[in-house]
Short mmCIF file of C-alpha atoms in Angstrom, two decimals:
data_model
loop_
_atom_site.label_atom_id
_atom_site.label_comp_id
_atom_site.label_asym_id
_atom_site.label_seq_id
_atom_site.Cartn_x
_atom_site.Cartn_y
_atom_site.Cartn_z
CA MET A 1 -73.86 43.41 27.28
CA ALA A 2 -74.78 46.03 30.13
CA GLU A 3 -75.86 43.63 32.01
CA ALA A 4 -72.46 41.68 32.24
CA VAL A 5 -70.81 44.83 32.42
CA GLY A 6 -73.06 45.93 35.56
CA LEU A 7 -72.77 42.27 36.95
CA ALA A 8 -68.50 42.45 36.99
CA ALA A 9 -68.93 45.64 38.49
CA ALA A 10 -71.13 44.17 41.23
CA ILE A 11 -68.48 41.04 41.80
CA ALA A 12 -65.37 43.51 42.40
CA GLN A 13 -67.82 45.17 44.85
CA LEU A 14 -67.79 41.99 47.01
CA ALA A 15 -64.44 41.10 46.45
CA GLY A 16 -63.00 44.74 47.86
CA LEU A 17 -65.43 43.61 50.66
CA THR A 18 -64.04 40.40 51.21
CA VAL A 19 -60.78 41.84 50.85
CA GLU A 20 -61.28 44.22 54.13
CA LEU A 21 -62.31 41.02 56.11
CA THR A 22 -58.83 39.25 55.49
CA LYS A 23 -57.33 42.20 56.37
CA LEU A 24 -59.11 42.79 59.73
CA SER A 25 -59.42 39.21 60.41
CA TYR A 26 -55.98 38.93 60.23
CA THR A 27 -55.19 41.35 62.33
CA TYR A 28 -57.37 39.78 65.07
CA LEU A 29 -55.29 36.44 64.63
CA ASN A 30 -51.82 37.87 64.82
CA ASP A 31 -52.57 40.54 67.39
CA VAL A 32 -54.02 37.19 69.70
CA ARG A 33 -52.10 34.58 71.33
CA ASN A 34 -53.80 30.93 70.77
CA ALA A 35 -56.39 32.55 68.09
CA SER A 36 -59.06 29.57 68.11
CA LYS A 37 -59.03 26.57 65.14
CA ALA A 38 -62.62 28.73 64.26
CA ARG A 39 -61.32 31.94 63.73
CA LYS A 40 -58.59 30.74 61.53
CA MET A 41 -61.11 28.54 59.69
CA TYR A 42 -63.03 31.90 58.96
CA LEU A 43 -59.89 33.52 57.98
CA ARG A 44 -59.06 30.49 55.39
CA GLU A 45 -63.01 30.64 53.82
CA VAL A 46 -63.22 34.26 53.73
CA SER A 47 -59.56 34.41 51.53
CA ALA A 48 -60.83 31.16 49.43
CA LEU A 49 -64.37 33.93 48.83
CA THR A 50 -61.73 36.31 47.66
CA ASP A 51 -59.81 34.07 45.29
CA VAL A 52 -63.02 33.20 43.72
CA LEU A 53 -64.56 35.82 43.54
CA LEU A 54 -61.06 37.53 41.59
CA ARG A 55 -61.47 34.73 38.99
CA LEU A 56 -65.52 35.43 38.72
CA GLU A 57 -64.48 39.24 38.29
CA MET A 58 -62.28 37.76 35.18
CA SER A 59 -64.25 35.12 33.57
CA LEU A 60 -66.92 38.16 32.93
CA GLN A 61 -64.64 40.56 31.99
CA ASP A 62 -63.56 37.98 29.50
CA SER A 63 -67.19 37.03 28.55
CA VAL A 64 -67.41 40.74 27.82
CA ALA A 65 -64.20 41.10 26.11
CA LEU A 66 -65.95 38.07 23.55
CA GLY A 67 -69.28 40.44 22.20
CA PRO A 68 -72.34 40.02 23.59
CA GLN A 69 -73.31 36.57 21.87
CA GLN A 70 -71.34 34.99 24.74
CA SER A 71 -72.24 37.23 27.22
CA ALA A 72 -76.05 35.87 25.83
CA ARG A 73 -74.98 32.22 26.54
CA SER A 74 -73.63 32.86 29.80
CA ASN A 75 -76.52 32.19 32.48
CA PRO A 76 -76.58 35.11 34.86
CA ILE A 77 -76.43 35.22 38.61
CA PRO A 78 -79.24 35.92 40.04
CA SER A 79 -79.21 39.60 41.60
CA THR A 80 -80.75 38.12 44.74
CA THR A 81 -77.90 36.62 45.45
CA ILE A 82 -75.46 39.06 44.43
CA SER A 83 -77.31 41.17 47.06
CA ASP A 84 -77.12 38.40 49.88
CA CYS A 85 -73.77 37.90 49.56
CA HIS A 86 -73.24 41.93 50.06
CA ASP A 87 -75.13 41.69 52.97
CA VAL A 88 -73.88 39.01 54.65
CA LEU A 89 -70.29 40.05 53.77
CA SER A 90 -70.75 44.16 55.15
CA LEU A 91 -72.26 42.95 58.79
CA GLN A 92 -70.02 40.88 59.10
CA ARG A 93 -66.98 43.66 58.24
CA SER A 94 -69.27 46.29 60.64
CA ALA A 95 -69.32 43.32 63.43
CA LEU A 96 -65.36 43.06 63.28
CA GLU A 97 -65.15 47.16 63.41
CA LYS A 98 -66.30 47.79 65.80
CA ASN A 99 -64.39 46.05 68.71
CA PHE A 100 -61.63 46.46 66.46
CA ASN A 101 -59.60 49.24 68.59
CA ARG A 102 -59.63 46.81 71.28
CA LEU A 103 -59.28 43.48 69.68
CA LEU A 104 -62.05 42.44 71.24
CA TRP A 105 -63.33 39.02 69.03
CA PRO A 106 -66.84 40.27 67.75
CA PHE A 107 -67.99 36.58 67.39
CA HIS A 108 -69.16 33.68 70.00
CA GLU A 109 -68.37 30.69 68.81
CA LYS A 110 -71.91 28.64 67.37
CA GLU A 111 -71.83 33.17 65.53
CA LEU A 112 -69.01 32.23 63.85
CA LYS A 113 -69.33 28.98 62.87
CA LYS A 114 -72.42 30.46 61.06
CA ALA A 115 -70.66 32.76 59.74
CA ILE A 116 -68.51 30.42 57.71
CA GLU A 117 -71.03 28.37 56.79
CA LYS A 118 -71.96 31.39 55.02
CA VAL A 119 -69.03 32.84 53.17
CA HIS A 120 -68.58 28.91 52.49
CA ARG A 121 -72.02 28.10 50.39
CA PHE A 122 -71.58 31.72 48.45
CA ARG A 123 -68.13 30.56 47.80
CA ASP A 124 -69.95 27.50 46.41
CA ILE A 125 -72.23 28.97 44.11
CA PHE A 126 -69.51 31.25 42.72
CA SER A 127 -67.10 28.82 42.22
CA ASP A 128 -70.17 26.24 40.28
CA TYR A 129 -70.81 29.75 38.02
CA ILE A 130 -67.46 29.90 37.20
CA THR A 131 -67.35 26.24 36.14
CA ALA A 132 -70.44 27.00 33.96
CA ASP A 133 -69.16 29.92 32.25
CA THR A 134 -65.50 28.21 31.73
CA SER A 135 -68.15 25.59 29.95
CA SER A 136 -70.08 27.97 27.82
CA LYS A 137 -66.31 29.79 26.18
CA LEU A 138 -65.18 26.26 25.56
CA SER A 139 -68.32 25.33 23.61
CA PHE A 140 -68.83 29.44 21.87
CA THR A 141 -65.02 29.01 21.03
CA ASN A 142 -64.95 25.18 19.36
CA HIS A 143 -68.29 26.59 17.75
CA LYS A 144 -66.40 29.79 16.27
CA VAL A 145 -63.18 27.14 15.59
CA ASP A 146 -65.65 24.46 13.27
CA SER A 147 -66.72 27.59 11.77
CA LEU A 148 -63.70 29.30 10.83
CA LYS A 149 -62.21 25.55 9.38
CA SER A 150 -66.12 25.49 7.48
CA ASP A 151 -64.91 28.81 5.98
CA GLN A 152 -62.45 27.73 5.03
CA ALA A 153 -62.91 24.95 3.65
CA ARG A 154 -64.95 26.84 1.04
CA VAL A 155 -62.51 29.23 0.13
CA GLN A 156 -60.57 26.24 -0.76
CA LEU A 157 -62.71 23.86 -2.83
CA GLN A 158 -64.66 27.41 -4.81
CA ASP A 159 -60.61 28.32 -5.38
CA GLY A 160 -59.88 24.94 -6.69
CA LEU A 161 -63.40 25.33 -8.63
CA GLU A 162 -62.34 28.28 -10.22
CA GLN A 163 -59.20 26.88 -11.42
CA THR A 164 -61.01 23.78 -13.35
CA GLU A 165 -63.49 26.69 -14.29
CA GLY A 166 -60.55 28.32 -15.60
CA LEU A 167 -58.62 25.05 -17.37
CA SER A 168 -61.60 24.08 -19.31
CA LYS A 169 -61.84 27.39 -20.52
CA THR A 170 -58.70 27.29 -22.22
CA GLN A 171 -58.98 23.87 -23.22
CA PRO A 172 -59.21 24.91 -27.50
CA THR A 173 -61.98 22.74 -28.88
CA PRO A 174 -60.24 21.21 -32.46
CA ILE A 175 -62.21 20.90 -35.71
CA SER A 176 -63.73 18.21 -35.97
CA GLY A 177 -61.32 15.50 -37.90
CA THR A 178 -58.09 16.83 -36.74
CA GLY A 179 -55.93 14.35 -35.40
CA GLN A 180 -57.34 11.23 -37.15
CA TRP A 181 -54.32 10.47 -38.56
CA LEU A 182 -52.40 9.97 -35.29
CA VAL A 183 -55.38 8.08 -34.00
CA ASN A 184 -55.72 5.27 -36.78
CA HIS A 185 -51.89 4.75 -37.08
CA THR A 186 -50.02 1.86 -36.63
CA ASP A 187 -47.95 2.90 -33.81
CA PHE A 188 -50.40 4.85 -31.70
CA GLN A 189 -52.96 1.45 -31.30
CA GLU A 190 -50.49 -0.78 -30.76
CA TRP A 191 -49.47 2.18 -27.83
CA ILE A 192 -52.78 2.20 -26.56
CA LYS A 193 -53.33 -1.73 -26.52
CA GLY A 194 -50.49 -2.32 -25.06
CA PRO A 195 -49.18 -1.41 -21.54
CA PRO A 196 -49.01 1.45 -20.49
CA SER A 197 -45.61 3.33 -21.30
CA VAL A 198 -44.76 7.28 -22.56
CA LEU A 199 -45.75 8.03 -26.06
CA TRP A 200 -44.06 11.20 -28.02
CA CYS A 201 -45.26 12.47 -30.45
CA ARG A 202 -42.46 14.77 -32.14
CA GLY A 203 -42.48 17.66 -34.32
CA PRO A 204 -41.50 21.37 -35.15
CA ARG A 205 -43.39 24.27 -33.85
CA LYS A 206 -46.60 25.47 -34.36
CA CYS A 207 -47.61 22.34 -35.47
CA GLU A 208 -50.73 22.31 -33.84
CA ARG A 209 -49.96 19.36 -30.81
CA LEU A 210 -52.14 21.45 -28.63
CA GLN A 211 -54.46 20.31 -30.78
CA THR A 212 -53.57 17.40 -31.24
CA TYR A 213 -53.07 17.07 -27.60
CA CYS A 214 -57.23 17.73 -26.94
CA THR A 215 -58.02 15.62 -29.24
CA LEU A 216 -55.96 12.47 -27.82
CA MET A 217 -58.03 13.12 -24.50
CA ASN A 218 -61.27 14.15 -25.84
#
């Protein structure tokens, strides 16, 4: 759990760096006419990395909210990847800040191309992690849902068995020979051998009709 919280904090710090880079880059492009396509590409890559990092931060926070079981299932991002990304972004920010007052773009075309490639590489790494983490969450959620369904089915089955046991307990056991007059009666014999129909057993109250029914059921 603590590892997931620390990872989310580290990703939030990286996102803060990319936000600063985006602001600085936008200022350069906004104040310089005829900015090159490479500079615009750099701004797009940094903005895209910012979006990925913010989504990754939310994904990590969701993992923490789901509990330690989900946090343990998530594949951790290597600390070297985070530190390397932090170093690259920090160097790019320092270069942009150094010449910010004079609005001199600090990167030559070859340097800018390398900077774009580095930012793009980190964006791919973190995007892949989001995909894997999302898949892990879906698997975890489906497992929880299946477990919940099994628990509910088990409870329903247990309730049904308890009700059946209750009915069997309330069913009276007739004395041997009870109701034989009905079983041997010609009307009953004709009814049981004939097509399915309803047999009415009439009689006054308290004439042990329940005992008679139990005899027929047995």
